XYZ file of C-alpha atoms in Angstrom:
728
model
C 29.634 19.173 -6.491
C 29.491 15.250 -6.973
C 29.478 13.464 -10.208
C 28.891 9.925 -11.500
C 29.945 8.420 -14.598
C 26.919 7.201 -16.613
C 26.616 4.554 -19.380
C 26.217 6.290 -22.853
C 25.155 3.339 -25.090
C 21.832 5.072 -26.035
C 23.440 8.529 -26.582
C 25.942 7.631 -29.184
C 27.100 10.228 -31.796
C 25.402 8.418 -34.648
C 22.014 8.089 -32.687
C 21.901 11.774 -31.604
C 22.860 13.029 -35.114
C 20.166 10.772 -36.748
C 17.331 11.592 -34.248
C 18.364 14.839 -32.759
C 20.544 17.110 -35.166
C 20.539 20.001 -32.601
C 18.103 21.090 -29.920
C 18.340 24.615 -31.376
C 17.374 23.383 -34.830
C 14.334 21.461 -33.425
C 13.401 24.433 -31.420
C 13.523 26.732 -34.385
C 11.434 24.304 -36.329
C 8.680 24.970 -33.704
C 8.451 21.098 -32.968
C 5.103 20.862 -31.127
C 6.325 17.477 -29.476
C 9.557 18.889 -28.279
C 7.906 21.962 -27.001
C 5.569 19.938 -25.100
C 7.998 17.592 -23.611
C 10.255 20.333 -22.487
C 7.957 22.930 -21.450
C 5.426 20.608 -19.515
C 8.304 18.816 -17.652
C 8.668 19.763 -13.893
C 12.334 19.185 -14.191
C 14.740 21.721 -15.456
C 15.755 20.858 -19.317
C 18.432 22.779 -20.964
C 21.052 22.785 -23.758
C 24.169 24.820 -23.900
C 26.818 25.203 -26.609
C 30.562 24.475 -26.006
C 31.115 27.931 -24.518
C 28.426 27.355 -22.021
C 25.752 29.602 -23.490
C 22.202 28.364 -22.830
C 20.585 27.628 -26.199
C 17.333 26.212 -24.609
C 15.841 26.178 -21.146
C 12.340 25.438 -20.049
C 10.205 27.414 -17.731
C 10.921 25.011 -14.634
C 14.647 25.574 -15.251
C 14.341 29.330 -15.405
C 12.231 29.329 -12.190
C 14.803 27.087 -10.586
C 17.409 29.821 -11.378
C 15.244 32.530 -10.244
C 15.311 33.914 -13.834
C 13.223 34.042 -16.866
C 13.773 32.112 -20.240
C 14.581 35.314 -21.925
C 17.171 36.414 -19.562
C 18.951 33.011 -19.608
C 19.027 31.999 -23.291
C 22.190 33.395 -25.010
C 24.061 33.810 -21.482
C 26.522 31.675 -19.757
C 26.357 30.584 -16.153
C 28.814 33.215 -15.204
C 26.507 35.911 -16.321
C 23.593 34.233 -14.259
C 24.899 32.842 -11.080
C 27.233 33.758 -8.370
C 31.051 33.183 -9.267
C 31.647 30.185 -7.102
C 28.301 28.344 -8.358
C 28.958 29.425 -11.961
C 32.564 27.879 -11.871
C 31.236 24.761 -10.311
C 28.733 24.459 -13.019
C 31.093 25.252 -15.872
C 33.725 22.743 -14.333
C 30.949 20.084 -14.615
C 30.107 21.090 -18.268
C 33.765 20.873 -19.379
C 34.128 17.371 -17.812
C 31.178 16.286 -20.115
C 32.562 17.936 -23.239
C 36.144 16.754 -22.721
C 35.228 13.094 -21.940
C 32.235 12.924 -24.380
C 30.480 11.003 -21.596
C 27.444 11.500 -19.566
C 27.791 12.327 -15.904
C 25.428 13.074 -13.106
C 26.216 16.112 -10.699
C 24.712 17.588 -7.482
C 24.897 21.552 -7.232
C 23.432 23.830 -4.563
C 21.831 27.081 -5.383
C 20.713 29.556 -2.799
C 17.151 31.063 -3.215
C 15.813 33.514 -0.826
C 18.468 32.721 1.604
C 17.543 29.013 1.491
C 19.717 26.418 -0.329
C 18.337 24.158 -3.005
C 20.143 21.035 -4.093
C 19.778 19.873 -7.658
C 20.557 16.604 -9.086
C 21.567 16.828 -12.754
C 22.274 14.590 -15.690
C 24.540 16.164 -18.493
C 25.407 14.500 -21.850
C 27.303 15.690 -24.777
C 25.500 16.211 -28.091
C 26.950 16.125 -31.572
C 26.346 18.070 -34.857
C 25.943 16.208 -38.137
C 29.646 15.666 -38.409
C 29.931 13.840 -35.094
C 31.462 16.671 -33.399
C 30.543 17.635 -29.775
C 28.943 21.079 -30.048
C 27.407 21.281 -26.628
C 25.566 19.604 -23.691
C 22.200 18.590 -23.010
C 20.986 18.362 -19.386
C 18.098 17.769 -17.190
C 18.060 18.728 -13.350
C 15.710 18.082 -10.565
C 15.190 19.653 -7.278
C 16.043 17.152 -4.699
C 16.261 19.517 -1.701
C 13.142 17.732 0.015
C 14.632 14.270 -0.592
C 18.134 15.495 0.881
C 16.409 17.276 3.681
C 14.330 14.054 4.489
C 17.538 11.890 4.386
C 19.416 14.420 6.538
C 16.451 14.606 8.841
C 16.208 10.709 9.178
C 20.086 10.505 9.825
C 19.762 13.292 12.456
C 16.708 11.805 13.936
C 18.512 8.385 14.107
C 21.673 9.913 15.889
C 19.494 11.665 18.218
C 17.561 8.339 19.039
C 20.963 6.881 19.787
C 21.888 9.963 22.112
C 18.754 9.780 23.834
C 18.915 6.073 24.641
C 22.549 6.169 25.962
C 21.897 7.553 29.541
C 19.453 8.109 32.119
C 20.855 11.487 32.881
C 18.597 13.604 30.775
C 20.854 16.928 31.141
C 23.722 14.912 29.606
C 21.478 13.669 26.981
C 20.184 17.277 26.156
C 23.702 18.678 25.994
C 24.524 15.937 23.296
C 21.268 16.670 21.682
C 21.983 20.237 21.243
C 25.395 19.508 19.925
C 23.877 17.228 17.324
C 21.442 19.993 16.132
C 24.478 22.136 14.860
C 25.223 22.598 11.995
C 22.486 20.512 10.561
C 19.576 22.539 11.958
C 21.152 25.418 13.562
C 24.170 27.501 14.156
C 23.012 27.999 17.791
C 21.092 25.486 19.855
C 19.809 25.759 23.438
C 17.691 23.963 25.807
C 15.805 25.332 28.885
C 14.081 23.091 31.217
C 11.227 23.675 33.784
C 12.491 22.232 37.090
C 10.184 20.312 39.647
C 10.506 23.472 41.687
C 8.847 25.515 38.731
C 12.145 27.375 37.855
C 13.355 27.526 34.467
C 17.172 26.236 34.102
C 19.330 26.480 30.907
C 20.764 22.907 30.704
C 22.398 22.997 27.386
C 23.767 25.419 24.689
C 25.749 24.558 21.480
C 27.484 26.359 18.704
C 29.375 25.393 15.603
C 32.199 27.407 17.112
C 32.631 26.425 20.699
C 34.705 29.386 21.510
C 31.616 31.538 21.044
C 29.697 29.753 23.855
C 30.989 32.196 26.370
C 29.201 34.929 24.385
C 25.791 33.009 24.943
C 26.621 32.445 28.597
C 27.367 35.953 29.269
C 24.089 37.201 27.660
C 21.866 34.443 29.642
C 23.444 35.436 33.140
C 23.535 39.202 32.409
C 20.152 39.340 31.065
C 18.278 36.316 32.168
C 14.941 35.721 30.251
C 11.681 37.048 31.675
C 9.649 33.858 31.527
C 6.380 35.867 32.452
C 6.445 37.740 29.215
C 3.889 36.671 26.475
C 6.682 36.600 23.765
C 9.505 34.311 22.556
C 10.443 31.443 24.522
C 8.229 32.361 27.526
C 5.219 32.260 25.244
C 6.151 28.777 24.018
C 6.482 27.572 27.517
C 3.228 28.911 28.505
C 1.277 27.686 25.570
C 2.838 24.567 24.460
C 2.878 25.965 20.950
C 6.019 26.533 18.674
C 7.090 29.775 17.396
C 9.015 30.485 14.184
C 10.675 33.752 13.143
C 11.875 33.221 9.598
C 13.717 36.580 9.526
C 15.101 38.444 12.321
C 15.624 42.262 11.343
C 17.720 44.697 12.888
C 14.786 46.568 14.119
C 13.668 43.392 16.078
C 17.081 43.152 17.704
C 16.990 46.713 18.617
C 13.263 46.366 20.180
C 14.367 43.336 22.019
C 17.459 44.950 23.819
C 17.054 46.351 27.261
C 20.001 48.588 26.759
C 23.175 49.197 24.681
C 25.356 46.335 26.150
C 22.553 43.823 25.505
C 22.250 45.212 22.023
C 25.896 44.707 21.456
C 25.947 41.070 22.800
C 22.654 40.333 20.649
C 24.460 41.856 17.529
C 27.525 39.776 18.194
C 25.445 36.573 18.201
C 24.205 37.579 14.833
C 20.717 36.123 15.144
C 19.036 35.746 11.569
C 16.322 33.252 11.989
C 14.848 31.631 15.055
C 12.595 28.528 15.976
C 11.265 27.867 19.546
C 9.572 24.624 20.128
C 8.025 23.070 23.410
C 9.334 20.087 25.037
C 5.958 18.415 25.655
C 5.098 14.943 27.075
C 1.928 13.537 28.427
C 0.176 16.887 27.468
C 2.577 18.956 29.718
C 5.165 21.464 28.554
C 8.172 21.344 30.750
C 10.887 23.089 28.559
C 11.775 24.727 25.257
C 14.482 24.220 22.557
C 15.770 27.106 20.610
C 17.303 26.947 17.303
C 19.083 29.928 15.663
C 20.653 30.605 12.283
C 23.320 33.275 12.420
C 26.502 32.861 10.361
C 24.891 30.567 8.002
C 22.553 33.383 6.990
C 19.749 30.979 6.266
C 16.067 31.196 7.138
C 13.781 28.492 8.706
C 10.541 27.174 7.043
C 7.767 24.978 8.192
C 9.656 21.884 7.094
C 12.479 22.956 9.493
C 9.677 23.633 12.364
C 8.350 20.040 11.716
C 11.754 18.633 12.064
C 12.559 20.650 15.169
C 9.069 19.608 16.770
C 9.821 15.969 16.147
C 13.388 16.419 17.753
C 11.762 18.111 20.683
C 8.991 15.520 20.963
C 11.606 12.683 21.101
C 13.658 14.622 23.600
C 10.714 15.340 25.859
C 9.618 11.685 25.679
C 13.136 10.944 26.740
C 13.359 13.350 29.549
C 9.764 12.382 30.657
C 10.801 8.789 30.812
C 13.935 9.625 32.704
C 11.812 11.628 35.103
C 9.454 8.753 35.510
C 12.289 6.412 36.053
C 13.589 8.593 39.037
C 10.234 9.459 40.214
C 8.135 8.247 42.902
C 6.892 4.611 43.324
C 3.365 5.324 42.305
C 4.593 7.023 38.839
C 6.548 3.844 38.131
C 3.276 1.814 38.791
C 1.388 4.090 36.444
C 3.944 3.451 33.730
C 3.628 -0.339 34.141
C -0.071 -0.004 34.021
C 0.029 2.058 30.911
C 2.251 -0.773 29.473
C -0.064 -3.262 30.467
C -2.856 -1.447 28.826
C -1.162 -1.022 25.663
C -0.597 -4.827 25.478
C -4.294 -5.136 26.410
C -5.454 -2.589 23.699
C -3.399 -4.622 21.131
C -5.371 -7.667 22.298
C -8.703 -5.893 22.032
C -7.630 -4.528 18.543
C -6.758 -8.024 17.306
C -10.174 -9.280 18.630
C -12.148 -6.303 17.211
C -10.554 -7.112 13.731
C -12.319 -10.524 13.963
C -15.533 -9.300 15.030
C -18.150 -9.278 12.093
C -21.343 -8.032 13.583
C -22.000 -5.075 15.928
C -22.877 -7.318 18.654
C -19.549 -9.073 18.318
C -17.959 -5.763 18.682
C -19.871 -4.798 21.709
C -19.113 -8.217 23.406
C -15.375 -7.667 22.894
C -15.160 -4.161 24.072
C -17.363 -4.613 27.200
C -16.020 -8.105 28.393
C -12.499 -7.178 27.640
C -12.596 -3.714 28.506
C -14.096 -4.295 31.848
C -11.237 -6.628 32.820
C -8.469 -4.095 31.667
C -10.155 -1.120 33.499
C -11.320 -3.409 36.466
C -14.763 -2.122 35.961
C -17.743 -4.003 37.486
C -20.463 -3.566 34.618
C -20.923 -1.723 31.334
C -23.401 -0.669 28.643
C -23.007 -0.217 24.981
C -25.729 1.789 23.229
C -26.286 2.850 19.654
C -28.208 5.727 18.219
C -31.167 4.407 16.109
C -31.711 5.225 12.455
C -34.137 8.162 13.360
C -31.213 9.739 15.393
C -33.702 10.252 18.296
C -33.201 7.253 20.537
C -30.440 5.379 22.118
C -30.834 1.416 22.075
C -28.680 -0.869 24.282
C -27.019 -3.145 22.080
C -25.187 -5.212 24.674
C -24.774 -4.923 28.579
C -22.548 -6.887 30.965
C -22.603 -7.185 34.716
C -26.013 -5.615 35.142
C -29.338 -7.135 36.578
C -31.224 -7.466 33.315
C -34.692 -6.902 35.080
C -33.404 -3.496 36.408
C -32.084 -2.837 33.002
C -35.215 -3.398 30.972
C -36.780 0.274 31.353
C -33.434 1.651 29.848
C -33.522 -0.553 26.758
C -34.435 2.285 24.643
C -34.573 5.891 25.650
C -34.450 9.300 23.839
C -31.002 11.131 23.305
C -32.408 14.063 25.015
C -33.054 12.287 28.363
C -31.133 13.718 31.172
C -28.575 10.771 31.380
C -24.838 10.547 31.105
C -25.181 8.200 28.181
C -27.577 10.588 26.383
C -25.752 13.818 27.329
C -22.314 12.558 25.660
C -24.300 11.969 22.174
C -25.014 15.786 21.716
C -21.901 17.137 23.486
C -19.482 14.563 22.139
C -17.516 14.672 25.233
C -16.853 11.911 27.797
C -18.280 12.291 31.366
C -16.203 11.094 34.327
C -17.826 10.910 37.580
C -15.459 9.690 40.318
C -17.986 9.864 42.952
C -21.766 9.746 42.498
C -22.512 12.135 45.444
C -23.846 14.705 43.072
C -25.821 12.199 40.886
C -29.224 13.176 42.143
C -28.634 16.896 41.326
C -27.018 16.308 37.857
C -29.049 13.403 36.616
C -32.235 13.139 38.857
C -33.940 10.711 36.486
C -30.984 8.365 36.455
C -30.553 8.620 40.187
C -34.337 7.824 40.814
C -34.113 4.635 38.612
C -30.492 3.350 39.219
C -29.589 0.258 37.775
C -26.754 -0.499 40.012
C -25.253 0.594 43.413
C -21.979 1.474 41.880
C -20.125 4.552 43.133
C -18.046 5.632 40.028
C -19.006 6.086 36.400
C -17.435 6.806 32.985
C -19.419 7.538 29.870
C -17.580 7.812 26.445
C -19.054 8.761 23.057
C -18.628 6.562 19.980
C -17.395 8.879 17.354
C -16.850 8.078 13.661
C -15.623 10.886 11.378
C -17.005 13.522 13.651
C -20.453 11.762 14.139
C -21.632 10.273 17.480
C -23.178 6.873 16.895
C -23.536 5.737 20.367
C -21.855 5.500 23.858
C -19.997 3.301 26.274
C -20.818 3.391 29.967
C -18.570 1.874 32.606
C -19.540 1.491 36.323
C -17.323 0.842 39.362
C -18.450 -0.406 42.717
C -15.676 1.206 44.421
C -14.896 5.072 43.986
C -12.177 5.539 41.288
C -9.923 8.245 40.448
C -9.616 8.653 36.655
C -6.145 9.752 35.948
C -5.153 11.629 32.700
C -3.758 8.206 31.534
C -6.684 6.250 32.405
C -9.081 8.759 30.683
C -7.022 8.565 27.700
C -6.972 4.883 27.425
C -10.841 4.948 27.841
C -11.057 7.399 25.079
C -8.807 5.241 22.756
C -10.869 2.108 23.768
C -14.095 3.966 22.673
C -12.250 5.086 19.316
C -11.308 1.611 18.624
C -14.883 0.447 19.458
C -16.562 3.061 17.257
C -14.126 2.253 14.291
C -14.980 -1.436 14.614
C -18.760 -0.892 14.968
C -18.435 1.201 11.593
C -16.504 -1.527 9.898
C -19.137 -4.083 11.011
C -21.937 -1.879 9.882
C -20.295 -1.494 6.558
C -19.681 -5.153 6.285
C -23.321 -5.973 7.057
C -24.414 -3.252 4.673
C -22.019 -4.602 1.846
C -23.182 -8.269 2.673
C -26.826 -7.138 2.339
C -26.069 -5.177 -0.669
C -24.287 -8.276 -2.150
C -27.185 -10.531 -1.307
C -29.724 -8.271 -2.993
C -27.451 -7.992 -6.010
C -27.118 -11.652 -6.169
C -31.037 -11.996 -5.901
C -31.541 -9.441 -8.572
C -28.928 -11.222 -10.674
C -30.923 -14.467 -10.041
C -34.112 -12.885 -11.005
C -32.592 -11.446 -14.182
C -31.185 -14.706 -15.032
C -34.691 -16.221 -14.401
C -36.343 -13.679 -16.434
C -33.820 -14.058 -19.130
C -34.381 -17.795 -19.235
C -38.065 -17.322 -19.196
C -37.943 -15.042 -22.222
C -35.483 -17.262 -23.860
C -37.845 -20.176 -23.463
C -40.854 -17.842 -24.719
C -38.617 -17.043 -27.810
C -37.560 -20.669 -28.303
C -41.307 -21.620 -28.016
C -42.290 -19.085 -30.567
C -39.401 -20.215 -32.884
C -40.611 -23.968 -32.594
C -44.069 -22.894 -33.255
C -43.163 -20.801 -36.227
C -40.742 -23.373 -37.757
C -40.834 -26.798 -36.449
C -44.501 -26.910 -35.326
C -45.759 -25.378 -38.424
C -43.563 -27.520 -40.518
C -44.647 -30.771 -38.754
C -48.391 -29.868 -39.060
C -47.644 -29.067 -42.859
C -45.846 -32.393 -43.058
C -48.856 -34.206 -41.473
C -51.187 -32.511 -43.999
C -49.008 -33.523 -46.958
C -48.587 -37.037 -45.725
C -52.335 -37.522 -45.625
C -52.719 -36.287 -49.163
C -49.952 -38.324 -50.243
C -51.784 -41.452 -48.679
C -54.954 -40.405 -50.555
C -53.151 -40.117 -53.809
C -51.715 -43.641 -53.167
C -55.038 -44.943 -52.657
C -56.149 -43.366 -55.978
C -53.164 -44.444 -57.839
C -51.897 -41.113 -58.731
C -48.204 -42.110 -58.654
C -46.827 -38.790 -60.277
C -48.528 -36.563 -57.774
C -47.237 -38.946 -54.936
C -43.692 -38.358 -56.305
C -44.116 -34.504 -56.290
C -45.620 -34.806 -52.634
C -42.658 -36.718 -51.495
C -40.204 -34.253 -53.133
C -41.874 -31.384 -51.368
C -41.849 -33.323 -47.935
C -38.139 -33.981 -48.445
C -37.541 -30.297 -49.068
C -39.656 -29.295 -45.861
C -37.874 -31.812 -43.789
C -34.504 -30.444 -44.959
C -35.628 -26.844 -44.166
C -36.829 -27.897 -40.699
C -33.718 -29.684 -39.944
C -31.838 -26.629 -40.955
C -33.849 -24.468 -38.711
C -33.470 -26.740 -35.580
C -29.723 -27.104 -36.295
C -29.285 -23.331 -36.561
C -31.293 -22.857 -33.317
C -29.051 -25.124 -31.430
C -25.992 -23.635 -33.034
C -27.037 -20.029 -31.906
C -27.824 -21.338 -28.321
C -24.295 -22.709 -28.110
C -22.706 -19.686 -29.266
C -24.633 -16.901 -27.234
C -23.996 -17.515 -23.671
C -20.466 -15.960 -23.375
C -18.984 -13.302 -21.260
C -19.437 -9.729 -22.634
C -15.972 -8.960 -22.206
C -15.130 -11.461 -25.064
C -18.002 -10.193 -27.420
C -15.739 -9.480 -30.317
C -14.048 -12.640 -30.327
C -17.258 -14.644 -29.926
C -18.710 -12.841 -32.859
C -15.899 -13.305 -35.112
C -15.869 -17.237 -34.253
C -19.763 -17.293 -34.716
C -19.683 -15.688 -38.215
C -16.816 -17.997 -39.296
C -18.756 -20.937 -38.406
C -22.086 -19.559 -39.761
C -20.367 -19.065 -43.120
C -19.307 -22.752 -43.010
C -22.522 -24.350 -42.050
C -25.016 -22.132 -44.061
C -25.239 -20.864 -47.510
C -24.681 -17.128 -46.465
C -21.572 -15.323 -47.000
C -21.359 -13.036 -44.000
C -18.678 -10.264 -43.785
C -17.634 -8.832 -40.577
C -16.343 -5.054 -40.735
C -15.014 -3.611 -37.615
C -13.498 -0.063 -37.218
C -12.332 1.818 -34.237
C -10.771 0.603 -31.140
C -11.407 -3.148 -30.494
C -11.291 -2.742 -26.760
C -14.364 -0.564 -26.952
C -16.378 -3.644 -27.909
C -16.184 -5.130 -24.289
C -19.633 -5.170 -22.624
C -21.144 -6.473 -19.421
C -22.176 -10.156 -19.702
C -25.869 -9.706 -20.142
C -25.315 -6.981 -22.714
C -22.976 -9.099 -24.641
C -25.348 -11.888 -24.717
C -28.306 -9.913 -25.811
C -26.303 -8.475 -28.794
C -25.030 -11.713 -29.928
C -28.490 -13.282 -29.758
C -29.895 -10.129 -31.691
C -27.366 -10.626 -34.366
C -28.213 -14.133 -34.661
C -31.709 -13.259 -35.123
C -30.986 -10.806 -37.904
C -28.770 -13.539 -39.648
C -31.850 -16.173 -39.311
C -34.169 -13.690 -41.023
C -31.680 -13.006 -43.764
C -31.129 -16.667 -44.325
C -34.860 -17.574 -44.422
C -36.466 -14.467 -45.970
C -33.948 -12.123 -47.814
C -33.366 -14.560 -50.744
C -29.655 -13.600 -50.859
C -26.464 -15.384 -50.326
C -24.456 -12.175 -48.773
C -24.837 -10.073 -45.587
C -22.548 -7.530 -43.923
C -22.047 -6.823 -40.102
C -20.520 -3.354 -39.518
C -19.058 -2.657 -35.981
C -18.244 0.930 -35.144
C -18.200 3.317 -32.294
C -18.261 7.160 -31.617
C -16.724 7.706 -27.940
C -18.856 5.473 -25.799
C -21.730 5.037 -28.349
C -21.593 1.575 -30.058
C -23.381 0.774 -33.285
C -23.695 -2.557 -34.920
C -25.365 -2.622 -38.389
C -26.479 -5.876 -40.257
C -27.163 -5.135 -43.978
C -28.393 -7.271 -46.793
C -29.459 -6.459 -50.409
C -32.331 -8.884 -50.473
C -36.124 -8.591 -51.139
C -36.828 -6.454 -48.144
C -40.109 -6.036 -46.421
C -42.712 -3.504 -45.212
C -41.679 -2.280 -41.809
C -45.237 -1.299 -40.962
C -46.888 -4.792 -41.627
C -50.465 -5.456 -41.906
C -52.318 -7.617 -39.306
C -51.953 -10.567 -41.458
C -48.251 -10.171 -41.281
C -47.983 -9.666 -37.629
C -46.867 -13.285 -37.075
C -43.949 -12.764 -39.357
C -42.695 -9.702 -37.510
C -42.573 -11.668 -34.056
C -38.753 -12.193 -34.641
C -38.320 -8.491 -34.981
C -40.244 -7.670 -31.785
C -38.094 -10.193 -29.991
C -34.986 -8.267 -31.234
C -36.576 -5.085 -30.054
C -37.278 -6.341 -26.721
C -33.683 -7.910 -26.226
C -31.945 -4.604 -27.063
C -34.257 -2.367 -25.058
C -33.920 -4.999 -21.995
C -30.209 -3.825 -21.876
C -30.710 -0.180 -22.373
C -30.015 -0.161 -26.085
C -32.006 0.780 -29.041
C -33.087 -1.177 -32.271
C -33.508 0.717 -35.769
C -35.059 -1.218 -38.812
C -34.884 0.196 -42.244
C -36.378 -1.833 -45.090
C -38.696 -1.633 -48.187
C -39.657 -4.255 -50.535
C -37.235 -5.006 -53.091
C -34.569 -2.525 -51.492
C -32.850 -4.915 -48.848
C -32.881 -4.361 -45.206
C -30.576 -2.579 -42.726
C -30.900 -3.282 -38.788
C -28.864 -1.210 -36.601
C -28.200 -1.688 -32.776
C -27.417 1.265 -30.721
C -25.732 0.846 -27.268
C -24.260 3.422 -25.080
C -21.938 2.908 -21.990
């Protein structure tokens, strides 16, 4: 148990009594909010009285204790947990109650022979008189976090041990000692020697005095490494084995005689893990981990840690063996290091390659140098998935290569074979080329003597192949083959990135072109609308002005001064109305081309200006969530323009000085309604009225263009209602 003093500023007696009289009262009140908070939490939440009885505990807390809510409420920890744990928890509770402060604690609870560590925060709570009447707590299972921390510390120590000496037996002894008691009570290491014999090189126990027991068992009953069980099976297959629970029956079945049974029982094996020591795809030993006196059981997390320890140990052992090995082994290691550096260079170059051809050039021209190949071909499967097409080649006579620029993936060629098998082809000699690939042998494009062909695989799909040729016969070691496969993998990933980049670039280009076309169509439609507006207002007004001016001149010639005065008054009125129309059109154009994301702000600003500039009192009423009124730019523009058209019609034709705009939404359906109580009109006009309905047609087209719908309701003398519908 550990505790930490926590600040209690936000948990004073007054604040708790004001907002939380007691958890029990709130629970009895069936507070839905409290029940939701407590019951849905993945952390354990509980409340106890001063005697330690549980007043409340949620399902997560009951599960953590291995109980049910019903079996815990009303009981104390002494009635629920083992004595040591119950006393520890009670001591923590008393510290909180006595101090009146909040603390954090860590407690360990054993479930199914596996320890779980809980971090809890406990605080006092008070009654209405400010007296401490119990504690409130929240606890979280931090076992995995602690396990991860312990594992990291253990791995760090193991890393230090494995790097301190070139004597791998000494390092393995220290490694086994580190494994106990963190991961085992017993830990042993067996190594396959260069003479193919298995040797016990290390054994450790939490009590060193018991090592003699293990030594006696090992020498009197040495393991049979030919058996398909236990450590022998792991050494044979390279696959780890875990036995979470070792029963008495299993011990009896494993014993060869009564004496071995006695020794096995003395070791007290309860749970076992056996993991392989594997490096460079070769298993050359095993590590055995045993829980005994601790009476714990291994799980998959323990196995993963053990495998990581074994992996690091195997690498260290293998490196030590390589260091002490023959000269050619050291050269191979140096070559591997060089290739890793080269691969990093290739990877960096591939990250800058934009097109598939760029990728092919990097892989072939740099890969040939790294692998000392003389020529190479990179081919890709076509869109029909029936042909291979050469994307790039290097080191070949282009004339001899022409017949192979495009060939079926069913062709009897190494580059085609790997497309449907997904497996690389390595030919260290071409002596049997004619027998295996007669067509390729008949039309060889080079006189090379070794060949490697590798599939380019992306997410399990073969997209092409790389073929490398060598003038001199080559032996493809396991390391070289692995490097080639990694190179092909890097190439395939880079090709896929380049393909996606090109596709994205084309899609973006198409989207930009579509946007330009849309903008052009919008501009054309706007011009047509503006032309119609000018025709219906300014042009007709100018025509009428011209007619009235001619009549006025005739009246002037005839000396009809009173009639001239009337004509001039009418001319003045028409000029004023025309000026208003033109100014309104300019005003609308300036206030419509705004981003759809600022629709509501733009509309509010427009309505405010409209009320100031024109004799129309427009009320804007918005209900619901304002964030719902955010649209794509084109949608926002068309909605604004449609509202503007509606207000123009009201000002010109409704013969009212008031209008209302209602904004509302139901889920993702937006509704904008413009109403007036004016003179209205017939929504089914006669042919003679079709010109006056042009504005309504424009409004209809605007809304339909962005996927919306326009609804018009009006009757002569009954006002007009125009509703815009739009759904996301």
